[in-house]
PDB file of C-alpha atoms in Angstrom:
ATOM      1  CA  MET A   5      -9.884  10.539 -17.125  1.00  0.00           C
ATOM      2  CA  THR A   6      -7.173  13.964 -17.331  1.00  0.00           C
ATOM      3  CA  GLU A   7      -3.835  13.132 -16.244  1.00  0.00           C
ATOM      4  CA  MET A   8      -2.576  15.175 -13.327  1.00  0.00           C
ATOM      5  CA  ASN A   9       0.650  17.275 -12.869  1.00  0.00           C
ATOM      6  CA  PRO A  10       2.873  16.323  -9.830  1.00  0.00           C
ATOM      7  CA  GLU A  11       1.528  19.973  -8.612  1.00  0.00           C
ATOM      8  CA  GLN A  12      -2.076  18.637  -8.755  1.00  0.00           C
ATOM      9  CA  ILE A  13      -0.878  15.251  -7.032  1.00  0.00           C
ATOM     10  CA  ARG A  14       1.100  17.008  -4.282  1.00  0.00           C
ATOM     11  CA  ALA A  15      -1.834  19.227  -3.698  1.00  0.00           C
ATOM     12  CA  ARG A  16      -4.194  16.327  -2.737  1.00  0.00           C
ATOM     13  CA  VAL A  17      -1.944  14.252  -0.923  1.00  0.00           C
ATOM     14  CA  ALA A  18      -1.553  16.921   1.667  1.00  0.00           C
ATOM     15  CA  GLU A  19      -5.143  17.485   1.314  1.00  0.00           C
ATOM     16  CA  LEU A  20      -5.949  13.796   2.309  1.00  0.00           C
ATOM     17  CA  GLY A  21      -4.067  14.247   5.935  1.00  0.00           C
ATOM     18  CA  ASP A  22      -1.317  12.144   7.225  1.00  0.00           C
ATOM     19  CA  TRP A  23      -0.684   8.502   4.836  1.00  0.00           C
ATOM     20  CA  PHE A  24       0.427   5.494   6.529  1.00  0.00           C
ATOM     21  CA  HIS A  25       1.332   4.042   3.266  1.00  0.00           C
ATOM     22  CA  ASN A  26       4.332   5.642   1.606  1.00  0.00           C
ATOM     23  CA  MET A  27       3.776   5.524  -1.898  1.00  0.00           C
ATOM     24  CA  ASP A  28       5.137   7.126  -4.834  1.00  0.00           C
ATOM     25  CA  LEU A  29       2.310   8.876  -7.434  1.00  0.00           C
ATOM     26  CA  LYS A  30       4.011   9.498 -10.280  1.00  0.00           C
ATOM     27  CA  GLY A  31       7.144  10.817  -8.165  1.00  0.00           C
ATOM     28  CA  VAL A  32       5.137  12.202  -5.476  1.00  0.00           C
ATOM     29  CA  ARG A  33       5.704  10.354  -2.250  1.00  0.00           C
ATOM     30  CA  THR A  34       2.543  10.374  -0.286  1.00  0.00           C
ATOM     31  CA  ALA A  35       4.482   9.923   3.208  1.00  0.00           C
ATOM     32  CA  PRO A  36       8.328  11.412   2.697  1.00  0.00           C
ATOM     33  CA  ASP A  37       9.360  11.256   6.460  1.00  0.00           C
ATOM     34  CA  HIS A  38       7.761   7.993   7.268  1.00  0.00           C
ATOM     35  CA  PHE A  39       8.926   6.206  10.946  1.00  0.00           C
ATOM     36  CA  LEU A  40       9.562   3.290   8.556  1.00  0.00           C
ATOM     37  CA  TYR A  41      10.890   5.174   5.252  1.00  0.00           C
ATOM     38  CA  ASP A  42       9.794   3.411   1.823  1.00  0.00           C
ATOM     39  CA  TYR A  43       7.071   1.356   3.628  1.00  0.00           C
ATOM     40  CA  PRO A  44       5.336  -0.448   2.697  1.00  0.00           C
ATOM     41  CA  ALA A  45       7.594  -1.057  -0.696  1.00  0.00           C
ATOM     42  CA  ASN A  46      10.496  -1.997   1.518  1.00  0.00           C
ATOM     43  CA  LYS A  47       8.735  -5.070   3.970  1.00  0.00           C
ATOM     44  CA  PHE A  48       6.846  -5.926   0.503  1.00  0.00           C
ATOM     45  CA  ALA A  49      10.330  -6.451  -1.231  1.00  0.00           C
ATOM     46  CA  ARG A  50      11.392  -8.958   1.332  1.00  0.00           C
ATOM     47  CA  PHE A  51       8.149 -11.458   0.219  1.00  0.00           C
ATOM     48  CA  GLU A  52       7.129 -10.714  -2.882  1.00  0.00           C
ATOM     49  CA  HIS A  53       8.586 -13.885  -4.682  1.00  0.00           C
ATOM     50  CA  ALA A  54       5.874 -15.837  -2.264  1.00  0.00           C
ATOM     51  CA  ILE A  55       3.018 -14.037  -4.443  1.00  0.00           C
ATOM     52  CA  PRO A  56       2.326 -15.691  -7.936  1.00  0.00           C
ATOM     53  CA  ALA A  57       3.906 -12.996 -10.241  1.00  0.00           C
ATOM     54  CA  ASP A  58       0.850 -13.596 -12.796  1.00  0.00           C
ATOM     55  CA  LEU A  59      -2.922 -13.047 -11.397  1.00  0.00           C
ATOM     56  CA  THR A  60      -4.746 -12.608 -14.912  1.00  0.00           C
ATOM     57  CA  GLY A  61      -8.159 -13.841 -14.075  1.00  0.00           C
ATOM     58  CA  LYS A  62      -7.830 -13.985 -10.247  1.00  0.00           C
ATOM     59  CA  SER A  63      -9.904 -12.233  -7.826  1.00  0.00           C
ATOM     60  CA  VAL A  64      -8.156 -10.381  -4.729  1.00  0.00           C
ATOM     61  CA  LEU A  65      -9.577  -8.850  -1.509  1.00  0.00           C
ATOM     62  CA  ASP A  66      -7.717  -6.979   0.183  1.00  0.00           C
ATOM     63  CA  ILE A  67      -8.662  -6.555   3.830  1.00  0.00           C
ATOM     64  CA  GLY A  68      -7.785  -3.233   5.900  1.00  0.00           C
ATOM     65  CA  CYS A  69      -6.541  -1.876   2.496  1.00  0.00           C
ATOM     66  CA  ASN A  70      -5.450   1.347   4.037  1.00  0.00           C
ATOM     67  CA  ALA A  71      -4.075   3.966   1.161  1.00  0.00           C
ATOM     68  CA  GLY A  72      -4.132   0.708  -1.014  1.00  0.00           C
ATOM     69  CA  PHE A  73      -0.397  -0.090  -1.482  1.00  0.00           C
ATOM     70  CA  TYR A  74      -1.373  -4.028  -1.942  1.00  0.00           C
ATOM     71  CA  SER A  75      -4.385  -3.320  -4.160  1.00  0.00           C
ATOM     72  CA  LEU A  76      -2.289  -1.851  -6.306  1.00  0.00           C
ATOM     73  CA  GLU A  77       0.431  -3.921  -6.546  1.00  0.00           C
ATOM     74  CA  MET A  78      -2.226  -7.149  -7.185  1.00  0.00           C
ATOM     75  CA  LYS A  79      -3.816  -4.988  -9.983  1.00  0.00           C
ATOM     76  CA  ARG A  80      -0.240  -4.572 -11.544  1.00  0.00           C
ATOM     77  CA  ARG A  81      -0.037  -8.611 -11.536  1.00  0.00           C
ATOM     78  CA  GLY A  82      -3.049  -8.604 -13.590  1.00  0.00           C
ATOM     79  CA  ALA A  83      -5.645  -9.286 -11.340  1.00  0.00           C
ATOM     80  CA  ASP A  84      -9.003  -9.301 -13.010  1.00  0.00           C
ATOM     81  CA  ARG A  85     -10.794  -8.018  -9.761  1.00  0.00           C
ATOM     82  CA  VAL A  86      -9.430  -6.118  -6.565  1.00  0.00           C
ATOM     83  CA  LEU A  87     -11.434  -5.178  -3.979  1.00  0.00           C
ATOM     84  CA  GLY A  88     -10.392  -3.208  -1.106  1.00  0.00           C
ATOM     85  CA  VAL A  89     -11.721  -2.891   2.388  1.00  0.00           C
ATOM     86  CA  ASP A  90     -11.566  -0.456   5.169  1.00  0.00           C
ATOM     87  CA  SER A  91     -13.151   0.718   8.149  1.00  0.00           C
ATOM     88  CA  ASP A  92     -11.359   4.269   8.149  1.00  0.00           C
ATOM     89  CA  ASP A  93     -13.065   6.488   5.709  1.00  0.00           C
ATOM     90  CA  ARG A  94     -10.223   8.351   5.136  1.00  0.00           C
ATOM     91  CA  TYR A  95      -7.676   5.612   3.987  1.00  0.00           C
ATOM     92  CA  LEU A  96     -10.196   4.759   1.628  1.00  0.00           C
ATOM     93  CA  GLU A  97     -10.053   8.542   0.446  1.00  0.00           C
ATOM     94  CA  GLN A  98      -6.246   8.090  -0.212  1.00  0.00           C
ATOM     95  CA  ALA A  99      -6.409   4.664  -1.731  1.00  0.00           C
ATOM     96  CA  ARG A 100      -9.435   5.898  -4.210  1.00  0.00           C
ATOM     97  CA  PHE A 101      -6.870   8.744  -5.207  1.00  0.00           C
ATOM     98  CA  ALA A 102      -4.030   6.618  -5.403  1.00  0.00           C
ATOM     99  CA  ALA A 103      -5.711   4.075  -7.859  1.00  0.00           C
ATOM    100  CA  GLU A 104      -7.113   7.200 -10.014  1.00  0.00           C
ATOM    101  CA  VAL A 105      -3.425   8.506 -10.284  1.00  0.00           C
ATOM    102  CA  GLU A 106      -2.420   5.213 -11.029  1.00  0.00           C
ATOM    103  CA  GLN A 107      -5.641   4.507 -13.592  1.00  0.00           C
ATOM    104  CA  ALA A 108      -6.124   1.412 -11.863  1.00  0.00           C
ATOM    105  CA  GLU A 109      -9.519   0.206 -11.891  1.00  0.00           C
ATOM    106  CA  ILE A 110      -9.459  -1.076  -8.081  1.00  0.00           C
ATOM    107  CA  GLU A 111     -12.875  -1.036  -6.048  1.00  0.00           C
ATOM    108  CA  PHE A 112     -12.750   0.236  -2.424  1.00  0.00           C
ATOM    109  CA  ARG A 113     -15.367  -0.081  -0.186  1.00  0.00           C
ATOM    110  CA  LYS A 114     -15.957   0.767   3.751  1.00  0.00           C
ATOM    111  CA  LEU A 115     -16.758  -2.549   5.501  1.00  0.00           C
ATOM    112  CA  SER A 116     -15.598  -4.305   8.717  1.00  0.00           C
ATOM    113  CA  VAL A 117     -13.951  -7.992   9.012  1.00  0.00           C
ATOM    114  CA  TYR A 118     -16.613  -9.152  11.436  1.00  0.00           C
ATOM    115  CA  ASP A 119     -19.147  -8.075   8.001  1.00  0.00           C
ATOM    116  CA  LEU A 120     -17.411  -9.989   5.492  1.00  0.00           C
ATOM    117  CA  ALA A 121     -20.377 -11.924   5.080  1.00  0.00           C
ATOM    118  CA  ALA A 122     -22.040  -9.486   3.078  1.00  0.00           C
ATOM    119  CA  LEU A 123     -19.726  -9.368   0.103  1.00  0.00           C
ATOM    120  CA  LYS A 124     -21.426 -12.892  -1.012  1.00  0.00           C
ATOM    121  CA  GLU A 125     -18.434 -13.433  -2.687  1.00  0.00           C
ATOM    122  CA  ARG A 126     -15.282 -15.315  -2.587  1.00  0.00           C
ATOM    123  CA  PHE A 127     -11.772 -14.496  -4.014  1.00  0.00           C
ATOM    124  CA  ASP A 128      -8.913 -16.376  -5.406  1.00  0.00           C
ATOM    125  CA  LEU A 129      -6.014 -14.383  -3.183  1.00  0.00           C
ATOM    126  CA  VAL A 130      -7.232 -12.943   0.123  1.00  0.00           C
ATOM    127  CA  ILE A 131      -4.812 -10.358   2.003  1.00  0.00           C
ATOM    128  CA  PHE A 132      -5.203 -10.063   5.737  1.00  0.00           C
ATOM    129  CA  MET A 133      -1.837  -7.789   6.380  1.00  0.00           C
ATOM    130  CA  GLY A 134      -1.566  -5.661   9.562  1.00  0.00           C
ATOM    131  CA  VAL A 135      -4.902  -5.825  10.631  1.00  0.00           C
ATOM    132  CA  LEU A 136      -5.271  -8.981  13.555  1.00  0.00           C
ATOM    133  CA  TYR A 137      -3.747  -7.447  16.434  1.00  0.00           C
ATOM    134  CA  HIS A 138      -5.826  -4.063  16.024  1.00  0.00           C
ATOM    135  CA  LEU A 139      -9.018  -6.525  16.447  1.00  0.00           C
ATOM    136  CA  ARG A 140     -10.603  -7.104  19.699  1.00  0.00           C
ATOM    137  CA  HIS A 141     -11.376 -10.655  18.184  1.00  0.00           C
ATOM    138  CA  PRO A 142      -9.073 -12.062  16.111  1.00  0.00           C
ATOM    139  CA  LEU A 143      -9.560 -15.387  15.875  1.00  0.00           C
ATOM    140  CA  LEU A 144     -13.451 -14.745  14.957  1.00  0.00           C
ATOM    141  CA  ALA A 145     -11.947 -12.536  11.922  1.00  0.00           C
ATOM    142  CA  LEU A 146      -9.576 -15.689  10.691  1.00  0.00           C
ATOM    143  CA  ASP A 147     -12.719 -17.908  10.732  1.00  0.00           C
ATOM    144  CA  LEU A 148     -15.026 -15.321   8.940  1.00  0.00           C
ATOM    145  CA  ILE A 149     -12.777 -15.331   6.407  1.00  0.00           C
ATOM    146  CA  HIS A 150     -11.902 -18.788   6.032  1.00  0.00           C
ATOM    147  CA  GLU A 151     -15.883 -19.000   5.821  1.00  0.00           C
ATOM    148  CA  HIS A 152     -16.987 -16.265   3.762  1.00  0.00           C
ATOM    149  CA  VAL A 153     -14.534 -14.994   1.166  1.00  0.00           C
ATOM    150  CA  ALA A 154     -11.388 -17.393   1.321  1.00  0.00           C
ATOM    151  CA  ASP A 155     -11.381 -19.377  -2.067  1.00  0.00           C
ATOM    152  CA  ASP A 156      -7.605 -20.472  -2.411  1.00  0.00           C
ATOM    153  CA  LEU A 157      -4.962 -18.058  -0.797  1.00  0.00           C
ATOM    154  CA  LEU A 158      -4.399 -16.030   1.663  1.00  0.00           C
ATOM    155  CA  LEU A 159      -1.772 -13.630   2.466  1.00  0.00           C
ATOM    156  CA  PHE A 160      -1.338 -12.923   6.186  1.00  0.00           C
ATOM    157  CA  GLN A 161       0.982 -10.646   8.229  1.00  0.00           C
ATOM    158  CA  SER A 162       0.533  -9.731  12.029  1.00  0.00           C
ATOM    159  CA  MET A 163       2.908  -7.658  14.381  1.00  0.00           C
ATOM    160  CA  GLN A 164       4.638 -10.127  16.434  1.00  0.00           C
ATOM    161  CA  ARG A 165       6.483 -10.168  19.739  1.00  0.00           C
ATOM    162  CA  GLY A 166       8.702 -12.691  21.524  1.00  0.00           C
ATOM    163  CA  SER A 167      10.242 -15.941  20.161  1.00  0.00           C
ATOM    164  CA  ASP A 168      10.363 -16.462  16.119  1.00  0.00           C
ATOM    165  CA  GLU A 169      10.951 -20.019  17.002  1.00  0.00           C
ATOM    166  CA  VAL A 170       7.859 -22.516  16.685  1.00  0.00           C
ATOM    167  CA  PHE A 171       7.686 -26.107  18.742  1.00  0.00           C
ATOM    168  CA  PRO A 172       5.689 -28.815  17.722  1.00  0.00           C
ATOM    169  CA  VAL A 173       2.580 -28.845  19.413  1.00  0.00           C
ATOM    170  CA  ALA A 174       0.884 -32.384  20.619  1.00  0.00           C
ATOM    171  CA  ALA A 175      -2.635 -32.949  20.189  1.00  0.00           C
ATOM    172  CA  ASP A 176      -3.242 -32.891  23.792  1.00  0.00           C
ATOM    173  CA  TYR A 177      -1.412 -32.156  27.078  1.00  0.00           C
ATOM    174  CA  ASP A 178      -2.272 -33.518  30.476  1.00  0.00           C
ATOM    175  CA  PHE A 179      -3.770 -31.310  33.144  1.00  0.00           C
ATOM    176  CA  ASN A 180      -0.854 -31.170  35.200  1.00  0.00           C
ATOM    177  CA  GLU A 181       1.683 -30.645  32.407  1.00  0.00           C
ATOM    178  CA  GLN A 182       2.303 -27.093  32.846  1.00  0.00           C
ATOM    179  CA  ALA A 183       6.051 -26.635  31.544  1.00  0.00           C
ATOM    180  CA  HIS A 184       5.199 -26.127  27.752  1.00  0.00           C
ATOM    181  CA  PHE A 185       3.177 -23.020  28.447  1.00  0.00           C
ATOM    182  CA  ASP A 186       6.221 -21.388  29.300  1.00  0.00           C
ATOM    183  CA  GLU A 187       8.424 -22.462  26.173  1.00  0.00           C
ATOM    184  CA  PRO A 188       9.493 -19.756  23.825  1.00  0.00           C
ATOM    185  CA  GLY A 189       7.827 -21.785  20.857  1.00  0.00           C
ATOM    186  CA  TYR A 190       4.556 -22.450  22.319  1.00  0.00           C
ATOM    187  CA  PRO A 191       1.867 -20.405  20.836  1.00  0.00           C
ATOM    188  CA  ARG A 192       1.184 -17.217  23.217  1.00  0.00           C
ATOM    189  CA  LEU A 193      -0.857 -14.064  22.176  1.00  0.00           C
ATOM    190  CA  HIS A 194       0.185 -11.476  24.669  1.00  0.00           C
ATOM    191  CA  PHE A 195      -3.061  -9.076  25.324  1.00  0.00           C
ATOM    192  CA  ILE A 196      -2.258  -5.322  25.774  1.00  0.00           C
ATOM    193  CA  GLU A 197      -4.817  -4.125  27.951  1.00  0.00           C
ATOM    194  CA  HIS A 198      -3.543  -0.114  27.673  1.00  0.00           C
ATOM    195  CA  GLN A 199      -1.578   1.231  24.662  1.00  0.00           C
ATOM    196  CA  TYR A 200       1.058  -0.317  22.890  1.00  0.00           C
ATOM    197  CA  ALA A 201       3.543   2.594  20.431  1.00  0.00           C
ATOM    198  CA  HIS A 202       1.180   5.194  21.430  1.00  0.00           C
ATOM    199  CA  ASP A 203      -1.704   3.236  19.545  1.00  0.00           C
ATOM    200  CA  PRO A 204      -4.814   2.085  21.200  1.00  0.00           C
ATOM    201  CA  THR A 205      -5.889   0.120  19.025  1.00  0.00           C
ATOM    202  CA  ASN A 206      -3.103  -2.514  19.617  1.00  0.00           C
ATOM    203  CA  TRP A 207      -4.629  -5.208  21.135  1.00  0.00           C
ATOM    204  CA  TRP A 208      -2.922  -8.181  20.579  1.00  0.00           C
ATOM    205  CA  ALA A 209       0.912  -9.180  20.236  1.00  0.00           C
ATOM    206  CA  PRO A 210       1.043 -13.042  18.987  1.00  0.00           C
ATOM    207  CA  ASN A 211       4.438 -14.778  18.727  1.00  0.00           C
ATOM    208  CA  ALA A 212       5.265 -16.622  15.479  1.00  0.00           C
ATOM    209  CA  ALA A 213       3.858 -19.956  16.893  1.00  0.00           C
ATOM    210  CA  CYS A 214       0.398 -18.450  17.917  1.00  0.00           C
ATOM    211  CA  SER A 215      -0.094 -16.774  14.275  1.00  0.00           C
ATOM    212  CA  ALA A 216       0.861 -20.057  13.259  1.00  0.00           C
ATOM    213  CA  ALA A 217      -1.319 -21.651  15.178  1.00  0.00           C
ATOM    214  CA  MET A 218      -4.278 -19.451  14.652  1.00  0.00           C
ATOM    215  CA  LEU A 219      -4.137 -19.956  11.242  1.00  0.00           C
ATOM    216  CA  ARG A 220      -4.118 -23.516  10.970  1.00  0.00           C
ATOM    217  CA  SER A 221      -6.851 -23.365  13.794  1.00  0.00           C
ATOM    218  CA  ALA A 222      -9.247 -21.163  11.013  1.00  0.00           C
ATOM    219  CA  GLY A 223      -8.863 -23.615   8.489  1.00  0.00           C
ATOM    220  CA  PHE A 224      -5.726 -22.783   6.509  1.00  0.00           C
ATOM    221  CA  GLU A 225      -2.727 -24.936   5.375  1.00  0.00           C
ATOM    222  CA  ILE A 226       0.631 -22.961   5.743  1.00  0.00           C
ATOM    223  CA  LEU A 227       2.349 -23.103   2.307  1.00  0.00           C
ATOM    224  CA  ASP A 228       5.159 -20.891   2.722  1.00  0.00           C
ATOM    225  CA  GLN A 229       6.684 -18.476   5.494  1.00  0.00           C
ATOM    226  CA  PRO A 230       8.898 -15.884   3.775  1.00  0.00           C
ATOM    227  CA  GLU A 231       9.765 -13.926   6.713  1.00  0.00           C
ATOM    228  CA  SER A 232       8.853 -14.215  10.515  1.00  0.00           C
ATOM    229  CA  GLU A 233       5.456 -12.407  10.232  1.00  0.00           C
ATOM    230  CA  VAL A 234       4.556 -13.255   6.744  1.00  0.00           C
ATOM    231  CA  PHE A 235       2.576 -16.551   6.108  1.00  0.00           C
ATOM    232  CA  VAL A 236       1.367 -17.558   2.543  1.00  0.00           C
ATOM    233  CA  CYS A 237      -1.797 -20.394   3.073  1.00  0.00           C
ATOM    234  CA  ARG A 238      -4.258 -22.123   1.093  1.00  0.00           C
ATOM    235  CA  ARG A 239      -7.921 -22.188   2.192  1.00  0.00           C
ATOM    236  CA  GLY A 240      -8.667 -26.452   3.514  1.00  0.00           C
ATOM    237  CA  PRO A 241     -11.316 -27.860   5.523  1.00  0.00           C
ATOM    238  CA  SER A 242     -12.405 -26.336   9.020  1.00  0.00           C
ATOM    239  CA  PRO A 243     -10.872 -28.005  11.600  1.00  0.00           C
ATOM    240  CA  TRP A 244     -13.255 -26.715  14.567  1.00  0.00           C
ATOM    241  CA  VAL A 245     -16.451 -28.146  15.367  1.00  0.00           C
ATOM    242  CA  GLY A 246     -19.451 -26.556  17.369  1.00  0.00           C
ATOM    243  CA  ALA A 247     -17.087 -22.751  17.976  1.00  0.00           C
ATOM    244  CA  ALA A 248     -18.921 -20.301  20.572  1.00  0.00           C
ATOM    245  CA  TYR A 249     -20.097 -17.864  17.886  1.00  0.00           C
ATOM    246  CA  PRO A 250     -24.066 -16.700  17.991  1.00  0.00           C
ATOM    247  CA  ALA A 251     -26.387 -18.908  15.818  1.00  0.00           C
ATOM    248  CA  ARG A 252     -27.134 -17.275  12.542  1.00  0.00           C
ATOM    249  CA  ALA A 253     -30.354 -17.879  10.548  1.00  0.00           C
ATOM    250  CA  SER A 254     -28.753 -20.088   8.088  1.00  0.00           C
ATOM    251  CA  THR A 255     -27.890 -22.569  10.475  1.00  0.00           C
ATOM    252  CA  ASN A 256     -31.589 -23.271  11.546  1.00  0.00           C
ATOM    253  CA  GLY A 257     -31.188 -23.218  15.047  1.00  0.00           C
ATOM    254  CA  TYR A 258     -27.953 -25.726  15.345  1.00  0.00           C
ATOM    255  CA  ASP A 259     -24.763 -24.920  16.059  1.00  0.00           C
ATOM    256  CA  ARG A 260     -21.252 -26.402  14.044  1.00  0.00           C
ATOM    257  CA  SER A 261     -21.345 -29.487  16.153  1.00  0.00           C
ATOM    258  CA  GLY A 262     -25.201 -30.506  14.883  1.00  0.00           C
ATOM    259  CA  ASP A 263     -26.751 -30.097  18.473  1.00  0.00           C
ATOM    260  CA  LYS A 264     -29.294 -27.749  19.055  1.00  0.00           C
ATOM    261  CA  ALA A 265     -27.764 -23.894  19.717  1.00  0.00           C
TER     262      ALA A 265
END
């Protein structure tokens, strides 16, 4: 592949429209006027130490890859296979171009988080950052990641609002006990009916306790929380039984409790 000069890179960056990832492609910035400045590099710098520095021989799945910043970072750490998936064609075009400029062998594919089972593959590291709050069915997405693609580590991030406190959650509460629902450290998922920050795809804003609780509920053990919104997890056994999801052919007509669906 012929290496592009800065003028060619700059022209193609402009052709690909607005970029949310402000990336440095051989000295050319993809979003020089980004409202979050050097994003996501400035955010990644705060938690990059929590991810293995050497991913040699490992596979990585980047869900909601956008323009591929994290996919490229994992490839730089030596990952053997990196697959980025997104539902937005424009982001995928940007990601493919960024990988081309960096001469990185990364596959990008159009795929919804709800269709991850189609991959029929598990990955050593799954990245699920900046996606959960855009989904109508966030807990389902975490369950599908656990069930179909996560083999070991999960790097998770969500926009959070409310308290950063995380209170211990009891195994059960009496029906008449209600005070805990108003405690700042109790898991709380705020629903956004219309728009937030002028974005109609922002549906949810969990507090920190809710993010942690949802991850545990989906079967992930939290290993580290390098900053409030970021969790490094390990896949564990599924703690839930009989989730109210439509039965699939592979269940042979039975739900996860073993009862007839």
